[in-house]
């Protein structure tokens, strides 16, 4: 490739190999933006994914601390040059982005940026995403940088398409697994439960006129109940959520939030830092606690907005699920007649205790609910 020396080619090769090593879309995106910033010596890098409505569905940055990212605020929505590039697949290179005719400024907490290089990630006529680099160290972006970023963007397009196909295949696998479990429940458990019910009814009918036979029938009830329990355990014990197995906690929670946001009237949002991978048991505990908290908020609390956040806390993470619903008395009486989620709370506390995590639940009548799970590192 003209303009590239052997060192640059090695860097491009390393970046491409790093991208193709990941199969979840989010991991691919984060690897791309990090590789682009390092490869071209930029102070800042970002990658935006369009939502199909002229704005961004996802926006990842590299070179910013978590505190800076939170201070900047929400992701761009049809802002200036970035919004214009969603409709035009041409690269943009400027020695001073502030002089560009489509520049419209940035939020107060946004770092000052001068030289700029924007490159579309395209698959045919579709814009899959856009790479943005700013503040090249030791000079401004040149034609060689543009060519190098174009090469990386081409490989990134392939990686994103492959990751999307992989995730879709995983979704099909989840459906197939659910169907398998449903079949096994029907074939192995339903019949035992039916027999258990008939035997219990027979025992009840015999209690007064033939206590000895009733006792024998109750022995059968106990045996059938034990067998049904064993069948259930054989089906579900050890099964880990499929999303967690490959993509990790953040990606699994994001997909869960996006799914619930589509099927419920309430808005379900998700935000996360770049969090470390945890032990499998701890990731599953956090995932199950989040599911239970979301279920309570959406089914019982009458919430209009439920927010899921996953933040890094040293080697561990902090999971927060908050809602603006009717709330409840954590220690006693239900609020406004709402069902008291005692069983759900007990389940969450047991999951937290089992993996050495700390669960905090704050709620009150008309005050919404905040569930916080502090999970130690692996």
mmCIF file of C-alpha atoms in Angstrom:
data_model
loop_
_atom_site.group_PDB
_atom_site.id
_atom_site.type_symbol
_atom_site.label_atom_id
_atom_site.label_comp_id
_atom_site.label_asym_id
_atom_site.label_seq_id
_atom_site.Cartn_x
_atom_site.Cartn_y
_atom_site.Cartn_z
ATOM 1 C CA UNK A 1 0.000 0.000 0.000
ATOM 2 C CA UNK A 2 1.467 3.352 -1.058
ATOM 3 C CA UNK A 3 2.477 5.595 1.799
ATOM 4 C CA UNK A 4 2.749 2.799 4.398
ATOM 5 C CA UNK A 5 6.031 1.477 5.733
ATOM 6 C CA UNK A 6 6.483 -1.978 7.224
ATOM 7 C CA UNK A 7 5.832 -0.757 10.765
ATOM 8 C CA UNK A 8 2.509 0.752 9.718
ATOM 9 C CA UNK A 9 1.555 -2.467 7.946
ATOM 10 C CA UNK A 10 2.338 -4.417 11.106
ATOM 11 C CA UNK A 11 0.179 -1.994 13.065
ATOM 12 C CA UNK A 12 -2.708 -2.377 10.613
ATOM 13 C CA UNK A 13 -2.346 -6.164 10.720
ATOM 14 C CA UNK A 14 -2.377 -6.157 14.529
ATOM 15 C CA UNK A 15 -5.458 -3.918 14.575
ATOM 16 C CA UNK A 16 -7.328 -6.125 12.093
ATOM 17 C CA UNK A 17 -6.451 -9.285 14.037
ATOM 18 C CA UNK A 18 -7.638 -7.636 17.269
ATOM 19 C CA UNK A 19 -10.955 -6.705 15.659
ATOM 20 C CA UNK A 20 -11.576 -10.166 14.231
ATOM 21 C CA UNK A 21 -10.810 -11.771 17.617
ATOM 22 C CA UNK A 22 -14.113 -10.435 18.983
ATOM 23 C CA UNK A 23 -17.543 -11.661 18.045
ATOM 24 C CA UNK A 24 -19.937 -9.372 19.939
ATOM 25 C CA UNK A 25 -20.801 -6.178 18.077
ATOM 26 C CA UNK A 26 -19.971 -3.933 21.027
ATOM 27 C CA UNK A 27 -16.557 -5.522 21.547
ATOM 28 C CA UNK A 28 -15.826 -5.144 17.841
ATOM 29 C CA UNK A 29 -16.784 -1.456 17.915
ATOM 30 C CA UNK A 30 -14.681 -0.716 20.994
ATOM 31 C CA UNK A 31 -11.676 -2.520 19.513
ATOM 32 C CA UNK A 32 -12.020 -0.602 16.240
ATOM 33 C CA UNK A 33 -12.119 2.819 17.869
ATOM 34 C CA UNK A 34 -9.202 2.013 20.198
ATOM 35 C CA UNK A 35 -7.115 0.603 17.337
ATOM 36 C CA UNK A 36 -7.833 3.644 15.144
ATOM 37 C CA UNK A 37 -6.742 6.105 17.847
ATOM 38 C CA UNK A 38 -3.539 4.197 18.563
ATOM 39 C CA UNK A 39 -2.727 3.531 14.928
ATOM 40 C CA UNK A 40 -2.986 7.165 13.829
ATOM 41 C CA UNK A 41 -1.624 8.738 17.015
ATOM 42 C CA UNK A 42 -4.818 10.698 17.793
ATOM 43 C CA UNK A 43 -5.618 12.134 21.200
ATOM 44 C CA UNK A 44 -9.315 11.372 20.809
ATOM 45 C CA UNK A 45 -11.328 8.848 18.801
ATOM 46 C CA UNK A 46 -15.003 8.013 18.548
ATOM 47 C CA UNK A 47 -17.221 5.675 16.580
ATOM 48 C CA UNK A 48 -20.882 6.350 15.884
ATOM 49 C CA UNK A 49 -23.483 3.813 14.738
ATOM 50 C CA UNK A 50 -26.537 5.268 12.947
ATOM 51 C CA UNK A 51 -30.039 4.463 14.180
ATOM 52 C CA UNK A 52 -31.697 4.682 10.767
ATOM 53 C CA UNK A 53 -33.461 7.940 11.645
ATOM 54 C CA UNK A 54 -30.648 10.393 10.982
ATOM 55 C CA UNK A 55 -29.087 10.112 14.426
ATOM 56 C CA UNK A 56 -26.839 7.756 16.417
ATOM 57 C CA UNK A 57 -27.992 4.552 18.075
ATOM 58 C CA UNK A 58 -24.623 4.075 19.732
ATOM 59 C CA UNK A 59 -21.582 6.281 20.209
ATOM 60 C CA UNK A 60 -18.302 5.001 21.682
ATOM 61 C CA UNK A 61 -15.245 7.083 22.547
ATOM 62 C CA UNK A 62 -11.605 6.411 23.321
ATOM 63 C CA UNK A 63 -9.201 8.831 24.975
ATOM 64 C CA UNK A 64 -11.776 10.132 27.470
ATOM 65 C CA UNK A 65 -12.080 9.118 31.102
ATOM 66 C CA UNK A 66 -15.388 7.765 32.395
ATOM 67 C CA UNK A 67 -15.867 11.024 34.324
ATOM 68 C CA UNK A 68 -15.301 13.128 31.191
ATOM 69 C CA UNK A 69 -17.690 10.963 29.190
ATOM 70 C CA UNK A 70 -20.449 11.316 31.787
ATOM 71 C CA UNK A 71 -19.900 15.083 32.023
ATOM 72 C CA UNK A 72 -20.320 15.527 28.259
ATOM 73 C CA UNK A 73 -23.863 14.194 28.455
ATOM 74 C CA UNK A 74 -26.018 12.240 25.986
ATOM 75 C CA UNK A 75 -24.753 10.968 22.641
ATOM 76 C CA UNK A 76 -25.006 13.355 19.675
ATOM 77 C CA UNK A 77 -28.417 13.676 18.014
ATOM 78 C CA UNK A 78 -28.122 15.138 14.496
ATOM 79 C CA UNK A 79 -25.406 17.581 15.576
ATOM 80 C CA UNK A 80 -23.610 19.561 12.889
ATOM 81 C CA UNK A 81 -20.921 17.794 10.922
ATOM 82 C CA UNK A 82 -21.416 14.427 12.615
ATOM 83 C CA UNK A 83 -25.065 14.406 11.623
ATOM 84 C CA UNK A 84 -24.226 15.472 8.062
ATOM 85 C CA UNK A 85 -21.756 12.593 7.705
ATOM 86 C CA UNK A 86 -24.553 10.119 8.424
ATOM 87 C CA UNK A 87 -25.980 11.017 5.015
ATOM 88 C CA UNK A 88 -22.739 11.500 3.077
ATOM 89 C CA UNK A 89 -20.258 8.585 2.905
ATOM 90 C CA UNK A 90 -17.332 10.848 1.981
ATOM 91 C CA UNK A 91 -14.371 11.198 4.374
ATOM 92 C CA UNK A 92 -13.793 14.586 6.016
ATOM 93 C CA UNK A 93 -10.321 15.909 6.891
ATOM 94 C CA UNK A 94 -9.767 19.342 8.404
ATOM 95 C CA UNK A 95 -6.839 21.091 10.079
ATOM 96 C CA UNK A 96 -9.336 23.000 12.250
ATOM 97 C CA UNK A 97 -12.789 21.452 12.651
ATOM 98 C CA UNK A 98 -14.058 24.692 14.181
ATOM 99 C CA UNK A 99 -13.804 26.413 10.778
ATOM 100 C CA UNK A 100 -15.836 23.772 8.948
ATOM 101 C CA UNK A 101 -19.139 25.194 7.609
ATOM 102 C CA UNK A 102 -21.145 22.407 9.307
ATOM 103 C CA UNK A 103 -19.481 22.802 12.707
ATOM 104 C CA UNK A 104 -21.994 23.765 15.416
ATOM 105 C CA UNK A 105 -19.941 23.588 18.596
ATOM 106 C CA UNK A 106 -20.032 21.031 21.391
ATOM 107 C CA UNK A 107 -21.222 20.694 25.010
ATOM 108 C CA UNK A 108 -19.513 22.724 27.736
ATOM 109 C CA UNK A 109 -17.654 19.714 29.159
ATOM 110 C CA UNK A 110 -16.442 18.553 25.728
ATOM 111 C CA UNK A 111 -12.638 18.674 25.262
ATOM 112 C CA UNK A 112 -11.248 21.206 22.778
ATOM 113 C CA UNK A 113 -10.600 19.613 19.389
ATOM 114 C CA UNK A 114 -8.794 21.129 16.405
ATOM 115 C CA UNK A 115 -7.573 18.852 13.604
ATOM 116 C CA UNK A 116 -10.147 16.257 12.569
ATOM 117 C CA UNK A 117 -10.448 13.138 10.418
ATOM 118 C CA UNK A 118 -13.803 11.461 9.812
ATOM 119 C CA UNK A 119 -14.135 8.188 7.894
ATOM 120 C CA UNK A 120 -17.324 6.258 7.046
ATOM 121 C CA UNK A 121 -17.532 2.509 7.613
ATOM 122 C CA UNK A 122 -19.577 1.273 4.680
ATOM 123 C CA UNK A 123 -20.955 -2.008 3.405
ATOM 124 C CA UNK A 124 -22.047 -1.405 -0.165
ATOM 125 C CA UNK A 125 -24.409 1.556 -0.046
ATOM 126 C CA UNK A 126 -25.073 1.206 3.701
ATOM 127 C CA UNK A 127 -23.226 3.363 6.228
ATOM 128 C CA UNK A 128 -22.557 0.947 9.103
ATOM 129 C CA UNK A 129 -20.807 3.557 11.201
ATOM 130 C CA UNK A 130 -18.358 6.452 11.225
ATOM 131 C CA UNK A 131 -14.923 6.817 12.726
ATOM 132 C CA UNK A 132 -13.908 10.219 14.088
ATOM 133 C CA UNK A 133 -10.346 11.133 15.109
ATOM 134 C CA UNK A 134 -9.176 14.442 16.556
ATOM 135 C CA UNK A 135 -6.010 16.168 17.769
ATOM 136 C CA UNK A 136 -3.237 14.187 16.114
ATOM 137 C CA UNK A 137 -0.177 14.141 18.319
ATOM 138 C CA UNK A 138 2.797 15.869 16.733
ATOM 139 C CA UNK A 139 0.985 17.467 13.798
ATOM 140 C CA UNK A 140 -2.186 17.382 11.709
ATOM 141 C CA UNK A 141 -3.797 14.501 9.829
ATOM 142 C CA UNK A 142 -2.547 14.114 6.256
ATOM 143 C CA UNK A 143 -3.478 12.122 3.148
ATOM 144 C CA UNK A 144 -1.477 9.137 4.397
ATOM 145 C CA UNK A 145 -3.498 9.085 7.612
ATOM 146 C CA UNK A 146 -6.705 9.223 5.591
ATOM 147 C CA UNK A 147 -5.591 6.289 3.448
ATOM 148 C CA UNK A 148 -4.592 4.284 6.519
ATOM 149 C CA UNK A 149 -7.914 4.935 8.258
ATOM 150 C CA UNK A 150 -9.791 4.010 5.091
ATOM 151 C CA UNK A 151 -8.008 0.647 5.090
ATOM 152 C CA UNK A 152 -8.926 0.022 8.724
ATOM 153 C CA UNK A 153 -12.532 1.104 8.066
ATOM 154 C CA UNK A 154 -12.780 -1.451 5.255
ATOM 155 C CA UNK A 155 -11.710 -4.260 7.563
ATOM 156 C CA UNK A 156 -13.973 -2.866 10.289
ATOM 157 C CA UNK A 157 -16.962 -3.137 7.951
ATOM 158 C CA UNK A 158 -16.280 -6.832 7.435
ATOM 159 C CA UNK A 159 -15.867 -7.371 11.191
ATOM 160 C CA UNK A 160 -19.110 -5.532 12.036
ATOM 161 C CA UNK A 161 -21.111 -7.495 9.455
ATOM 162 C CA UNK A 162 -19.647 -10.775 10.749
ATOM 163 C CA UNK A 163 -20.383 -9.804 14.364
ATOM 164 C CA UNK A 164 -23.978 -8.957 13.484
ATOM 165 C CA UNK A 165 -24.414 -12.300 11.749
ATOM 166 C CA UNK A 166 -22.892 -14.055 14.754
ATOM 167 C CA UNK A 167 -25.262 -12.311 17.167
ATOM 168 C CA UNK A 168 -28.256 -13.193 15.010
ATOM 169 C CA UNK A 169 -27.167 -16.828 14.990
ATOM 170 C CA UNK A 170 -26.892 -16.670 18.795
ATOM 171 C CA UNK A 171 -30.438 -15.304 18.996
ATOM 172 C CA UNK A 172 -31.628 -18.247 16.929
ATOM 173 C CA UNK A 173 -29.712 -20.557 19.269
ATOM 174 C CA UNK A 174 -31.486 -19.003 22.261
ATOM 175 C CA UNK A 175 -34.876 -19.624 20.633
ATOM 176 C CA UNK A 176 -33.909 -23.216 19.882
ATOM 177 C CA UNK A 177 -32.738 -23.719 23.476
ATOM 178 C CA UNK A 178 -35.999 -22.361 24.848
ATOM 179 C CA UNK A 179 -37.942 -24.686 22.580
ATOM 180 C CA UNK A 180 -35.819 -27.613 23.746
ATOM 181 C CA UNK A 181 -36.451 -26.766 27.396
ATOM 182 C CA UNK A 182 -40.177 -26.363 26.698
ATOM 183 C CA UNK A 183 -40.238 -29.801 25.087
ATOM 184 C CA UNK A 184 -38.350 -31.362 27.980
ATOM 185 C CA UNK A 185 -40.620 -29.691 30.510
ATOM 186 C CA UNK A 186 -43.628 -31.062 28.684
ATOM 187 C CA UNK A 187 -42.234 -34.531 28.158
ATOM 188 C CA UNK A 188 -40.472 -35.099 31.472
ATOM 189 C CA UNK A 189 -42.150 -32.888 34.060
ATOM 190 C CA UNK A 190 -45.742 -32.159 33.058
ATOM 191 C CA UNK A 191 -46.754 -35.812 33.265
ATOM 192 C CA UNK A 192 -45.235 -36.183 36.739
ATOM 193 C CA UNK A 193 -47.008 -33.052 37.955
ATOM 194 C CA UNK A 194 -50.283 -34.345 36.547
ATOM 195 C CA UNK A 195 -49.780 -37.656 38.334
ATOM 196 C CA UNK A 196 -48.841 -35.806 41.509
ATOM 197 C CA UNK A 197 -52.076 -33.803 41.415
ATOM 198 C CA UNK A 198 -54.250 -36.883 40.873
ATOM 199 C CA UNK A 199 -52.488 -38.732 43.674
ATOM 200 C CA UNK A 200 -52.896 -35.778 46.040
ATOM 201 C CA UNK A 201 -56.626 -35.637 45.230
ATOM 202 C CA UNK A 202 -56.951 -39.371 45.907
ATOM 203 C CA UNK A 203 -55.169 -38.986 49.224
ATOM 204 C CA UNK A 204 -57.475 -36.156 50.233
ATOM 205 C CA UNK A 205 -60.518 -38.284 49.434
ATOM 206 C CA UNK A 206 -59.189 -41.193 51.541
ATOM 207 C CA UNK A 207 -58.105 -39.251 54.634
ATOM 208 C CA UNK A 208 -61.310 -39.847 56.601
ATOM 209 C CA UNK A 209 -62.481 -43.294 55.436
ATOM 210 C CA UNK A 210 -59.124 -45.054 54.886
ATOM 211 C CA UNK A 211 -56.218 -43.256 56.632
ATOM 212 C CA UNK A 212 -53.767 -46.092 55.879
ATOM 213 C CA UNK A 213 -54.343 -45.867 52.122
ATOM 214 C CA UNK A 214 -54.245 -42.064 52.348
ATOM 215 C CA UNK A 215 -50.842 -42.310 54.013
ATOM 216 C CA UNK A 216 -49.620 -44.589 51.218
ATOM 217 C CA UNK A 217 -50.890 -42.144 48.607
ATOM 218 C CA UNK A 218 -49.073 -39.275 50.395
ATOM 219 C CA UNK A 219 -45.864 -41.301 50.210
ATOM 220 C CA UNK A 220 -46.436 -41.462 46.446
ATOM 221 C CA UNK A 221 -47.002 -37.697 46.386
ATOM 222 C CA UNK A 222 -43.668 -37.149 48.115
ATOM 223 C CA UNK A 223 -41.898 -39.471 45.666
ATOM 224 C CA UNK A 224 -43.443 -37.808 42.624
ATOM 225 C CA UNK A 225 -42.597 -34.354 43.951
ATOM 226 C CA UNK A 226 -38.972 -35.395 44.458
ATOM 227 C CA UNK A 227 -38.804 -36.832 40.950
ATOM 228 C CA UNK A 228 -40.318 -33.676 39.430
ATOM 229 C CA UNK A 229 -37.802 -31.543 41.313
ATOM 230 C CA UNK A 230 -34.946 -33.711 40.080
ATOM 231 C CA UNK A 231 -36.226 -33.453 36.498
ATOM 232 C CA UNK A 232 -36.384 -29.661 36.729
ATOM 233 C CA UNK A 233 -32.869 -29.491 38.110
ATOM 234 C CA UNK A 234 -31.563 -31.706 35.333
ATOM 235 C CA UNK A 235 -33.059 -29.300 32.789
ATOM 236 C CA UNK A 236 -32.080 -25.945 34.231
ATOM 237 C CA UNK A 237 -29.216 -26.402 36.692
ATOM 238 C CA UNK A 238 -25.924 -25.235 35.290
ATOM 239 C CA UNK A 239 -27.527 -23.455 32.361
ATOM 240 C CA UNK A 240 -25.880 -20.063 32.029
ATOM 241 C CA UNK A 241 -27.589 -17.246 30.091
ATOM 242 C CA UNK A 242 -26.332 -17.625 26.520
ATOM 243 C CA UNK A 243 -25.567 -13.901 26.218
ATOM 244 C CA UNK A 244 -23.170 -14.073 29.160
ATOM 245 C CA UNK A 245 -21.222 -17.018 27.835
ATOM 246 C CA UNK A 246 -19.601 -15.123 24.974
ATOM 247 C CA UNK A 247 -20.295 -11.420 25.238
ATOM 248 C CA UNK A 248 -20.143 -10.661 28.938
ATOM 249 C CA UNK A 249 -22.380 -8.873 31.396
ATOM 250 C CA UNK A 250 -22.571 -5.420 29.794
ATOM 251 C CA UNK A 251 -23.593 -6.731 26.371
ATOM 252 C CA UNK A 252 -26.137 -9.138 27.900
ATOM 253 C CA UNK A 253 -27.735 -6.380 29.988
ATOM 254 C CA UNK A 254 -27.816 -4.034 27.017
ATOM 255 C CA UNK A 255 -29.664 -6.577 24.887
ATOM 256 C CA UNK A 256 -32.082 -7.282 27.739
ATOM 257 C CA UNK A 257 -32.807 -3.567 28.166
ATOM 258 C CA UNK A 258 -33.278 -3.048 24.427
ATOM 259 C CA UNK A 259 -35.690 -5.968 24.231
ATOM 260 C CA UNK A 260 -37.785 -4.755 27.187
ATOM 261 C CA UNK A 261 -37.772 -1.213 25.815
ATOM 262 C CA UNK A 262 -39.367 -2.528 22.626
ATOM 263 C CA UNK A 263 -42.078 -4.652 24.232
ATOM 264 C CA UNK A 264 -43.134 -2.469 27.191
ATOM 265 C CA UNK A 265 -44.745 0.951 27.266
ATOM 266 C CA UNK A 266 -42.183 2.144 29.815
ATOM 267 C CA UNK A 267 -38.828 3.450 28.574
ATOM 268 C CA UNK A 268 -35.937 1.155 29.493
ATOM 269 C CA UNK A 269 -32.470 2.686 29.127
ATOM 270 C CA UNK A 270 -28.987 1.259 29.560
ATOM 271 C CA UNK A 271 -25.595 2.839 30.237
ATOM 272 C CA UNK A 272 -22.265 1.237 31.057
ATOM 273 C CA UNK A 273 -18.574 1.849 31.547
ATOM 274 C CA UNK A 274 -15.930 -0.426 30.069
ATOM 275 C CA UNK A 275 -16.214 -3.038 32.816
ATOM 276 C CA UNK A 276 -13.951 -6.001 33.588
ATOM 277 C CA UNK A 277 -15.042 -9.593 33.090
ATOM 278 C CA UNK A 278 -15.973 -11.314 36.335
ATOM 279 C CA UNK A 279 -16.210 -14.891 37.462
ATOM 280 C CA UNK A 280 -19.041 -16.694 35.682
ATOM 281 C CA UNK A 281 -21.062 -17.105 38.888
ATOM 282 C CA UNK A 282 -20.841 -13.381 39.671
ATOM 283 C CA UNK A 283 -21.820 -12.279 36.187
ATOM 284 C CA UNK A 284 -24.806 -14.621 36.258
ATOM 285 C CA UNK A 285 -25.859 -13.378 39.704
ATOM 286 C CA UNK A 286 -25.743 -9.757 38.515
ATOM 287 C CA UNK A 287 -27.684 -10.631 35.373
ATOM 288 C CA UNK A 288 -30.407 -12.459 37.339
ATOM 289 C CA UNK A 289 -30.694 -9.637 39.879
ATOM 290 C CA UNK A 290 -31.111 -7.157 37.035
ATOM 291 C CA UNK A 291 -33.802 -9.351 35.457
ATOM 292 C CA UNK A 292 -35.722 -9.554 38.739
ATOM 293 C CA UNK A 293 -35.446 -5.811 39.374
ATOM 294 C CA UNK A 294 -36.617 -5.073 35.822
ATOM 295 C CA UNK A 295 -39.529 -7.491 36.204
ATOM 296 C CA UNK A 296 -40.648 -5.809 39.423
ATOM 297 C CA UNK A 297 -40.383 -2.328 37.913
ATOM 298 C CA UNK A 298 -42.234 -3.168 34.704
ATOM 299 C CA UNK A 299 -44.906 -5.501 36.083
ATOM 300 C CA UNK A 300 -45.640 -4.142 39.547
ATOM 301 C CA UNK A 301 -44.341 -0.573 39.959
ATOM 302 C CA UNK A 302 -46.151 1.186 37.102
ATOM 303 C CA UNK A 303 -42.877 2.849 36.124
ATOM 304 C CA UNK A 304 -42.615 5.169 33.126
ATOM 305 C CA UNK A 305 -38.802 4.929 32.997
ATOM 306 C CA UNK A 306 -36.437 2.222 34.166
ATOM 307 C CA UNK A 307 -32.686 2.851 33.999
ATOM 308 C CA UNK A 308 -30.037 0.119 34.086
ATOM 309 C CA UNK A 309 -26.450 1.180 34.748
ATOM 310 C CA UNK A 310 -23.280 -0.888 35.008
ATOM 311 C CA UNK A 311 -20.236 0.951 36.342
ATOM 312 C CA UNK A 312 -16.697 -0.129 37.043
ATOM 313 C CA UNK A 313 -15.661 -0.158 40.705
ATOM 314 C CA UNK A 314 -12.001 -1.113 40.868
ATOM 315 C CA UNK A 315 -11.733 -4.794 39.904
ATOM 316 C CA UNK A 316 -15.512 -5.204 40.356
ATOM 317 C CA UNK A 317 -18.722 -3.594 39.143
ATOM 318 C CA UNK A 318 -21.756 -1.786 40.510
ATOM 319 C CA UNK A 319 -25.123 -2.605 38.960
ATOM 320 C CA UNK A 320 -28.008 -0.166 39.462
ATOM 321 C CA UNK A 321 -31.617 -0.614 38.359
ATOM 322 C CA UNK A 322 -33.760 2.416 39.174
ATOM 323 C CA UNK A 323 -37.358 3.271 38.318
ATOM 324 C CA UNK A 324 -39.810 6.119 38.843
ATOM 325 C CA UNK A 325 -42.691 3.832 39.821
ATOM 326 C CA UNK A 326 -44.987 3.853 42.834
ATOM 327 C CA UNK A 327 -42.407 2.336 45.156
ATOM 328 C CA UNK A 328 -43.049 0.139 48.175
ATOM 329 C CA UNK A 329 -42.129 -0.329 51.823
ATOM 330 C CA UNK A 330 -39.011 -2.470 51.714
ATOM 331 C CA UNK A 331 -39.620 -3.704 55.261
ATOM 332 C CA UNK A 332 -43.392 -3.975 55.494
ATOM 333 C CA UNK A 333 -46.667 -2.816 53.992
ATOM 334 C CA UNK A 334 -47.126 -2.563 50.217
ATOM 335 C CA UNK A 335 -47.464 0.980 48.836
ATOM 336 C CA UNK A 336 -50.766 1.986 47.214
ATOM 337 C CA UNK A 337 -51.957 -1.599 47.085
ATOM 338 C CA UNK A 338 -49.048 -2.709 44.903
ATOM 339 C CA UNK A 339 -47.949 -6.337 45.202
ATOM 340 C CA UNK A 340 -45.102 -6.707 47.683
ATOM 341 C CA UNK A 341 -42.174 -8.299 45.818
ATOM 342 C CA UNK A 342 -40.982 -10.256 48.852
ATOM 343 C CA UNK A 343 -40.110 -13.395 46.938
ATOM 344 C CA UNK A 344 -38.196 -11.371 44.350
ATOM 345 C CA UNK A 345 -36.273 -9.505 47.050
ATOM 346 C CA UNK A 346 -35.440 -12.755 48.819
ATOM 347 C CA UNK A 347 -34.197 -14.242 45.546
ATOM 348 C CA UNK A 348 -32.014 -11.203 44.802
ATOM 349 C CA UNK A 349 -30.540 -11.211 48.304
ATOM 350 C CA UNK A 350 -29.784 -14.915 48.114
ATOM 351 C CA UNK A 351 -28.053 -14.520 44.746
ATOM 352 C CA UNK A 352 -25.981 -11.619 46.083
ATOM 353 C CA UNK A 353 -25.030 -13.519 49.247
ATOM 354 C CA UNK A 354 -24.010 -16.612 47.284
ATOM 355 C CA UNK A 355 -21.338 -14.725 45.300
ATOM 356 C CA UNK A 356 -20.133 -12.353 48.024
ATOM 357 C CA UNK A 357 -21.920 -9.311 46.573
ATOM 358 C CA UNK A 358 -23.760 -6.560 48.464
ATOM 359 C CA UNK A 359 -27.391 -5.749 47.632
ATOM 360 C CA UNK A 360 -29.038 -2.447 48.581
ATOM 361 C CA UNK A 361 -32.720 -1.703 47.930
ATOM 362 C CA UNK A 362 -34.101 1.807 48.457
ATOM 363 C CA UNK A 363 -37.788 2.509 47.941
ATOM 364 C CA UNK A 364 -40.790 4.275 49.421
ATOM 365 C CA UNK A 365 -44.367 5.149 48.580
ATOM 366 C CA UNK A 366 -44.316 7.394 45.498
ATOM 367 C CA UNK A 367 -40.508 7.530 45.476
ATOM 368 C CA UNK A 368 -39.637 4.840 42.967
ATOM 369 C CA UNK A 369 -37.138 2.072 43.637
ATOM 370 C CA UNK A 370 -33.360 1.805 43.343
ATOM 371 C CA UNK A 371 -31.713 -1.617 43.424
ATOM 372 C CA UNK A 372 -27.919 -1.520 43.738
ATOM 373 C CA UNK A 373 -25.683 -4.573 43.546
ATOM 374 C CA UNK A 374 -21.997 -4.208 44.395
ATOM 375 C CA UNK A 375 -20.109 -7.147 42.909
ATOM 376 C CA UNK A 376 -16.443 -7.759 43.796
ATOM 377 C CA UNK A 377 -13.895 -8.553 41.129
ATOM 378 C CA UNK A 378 -13.001 -12.010 39.912
#
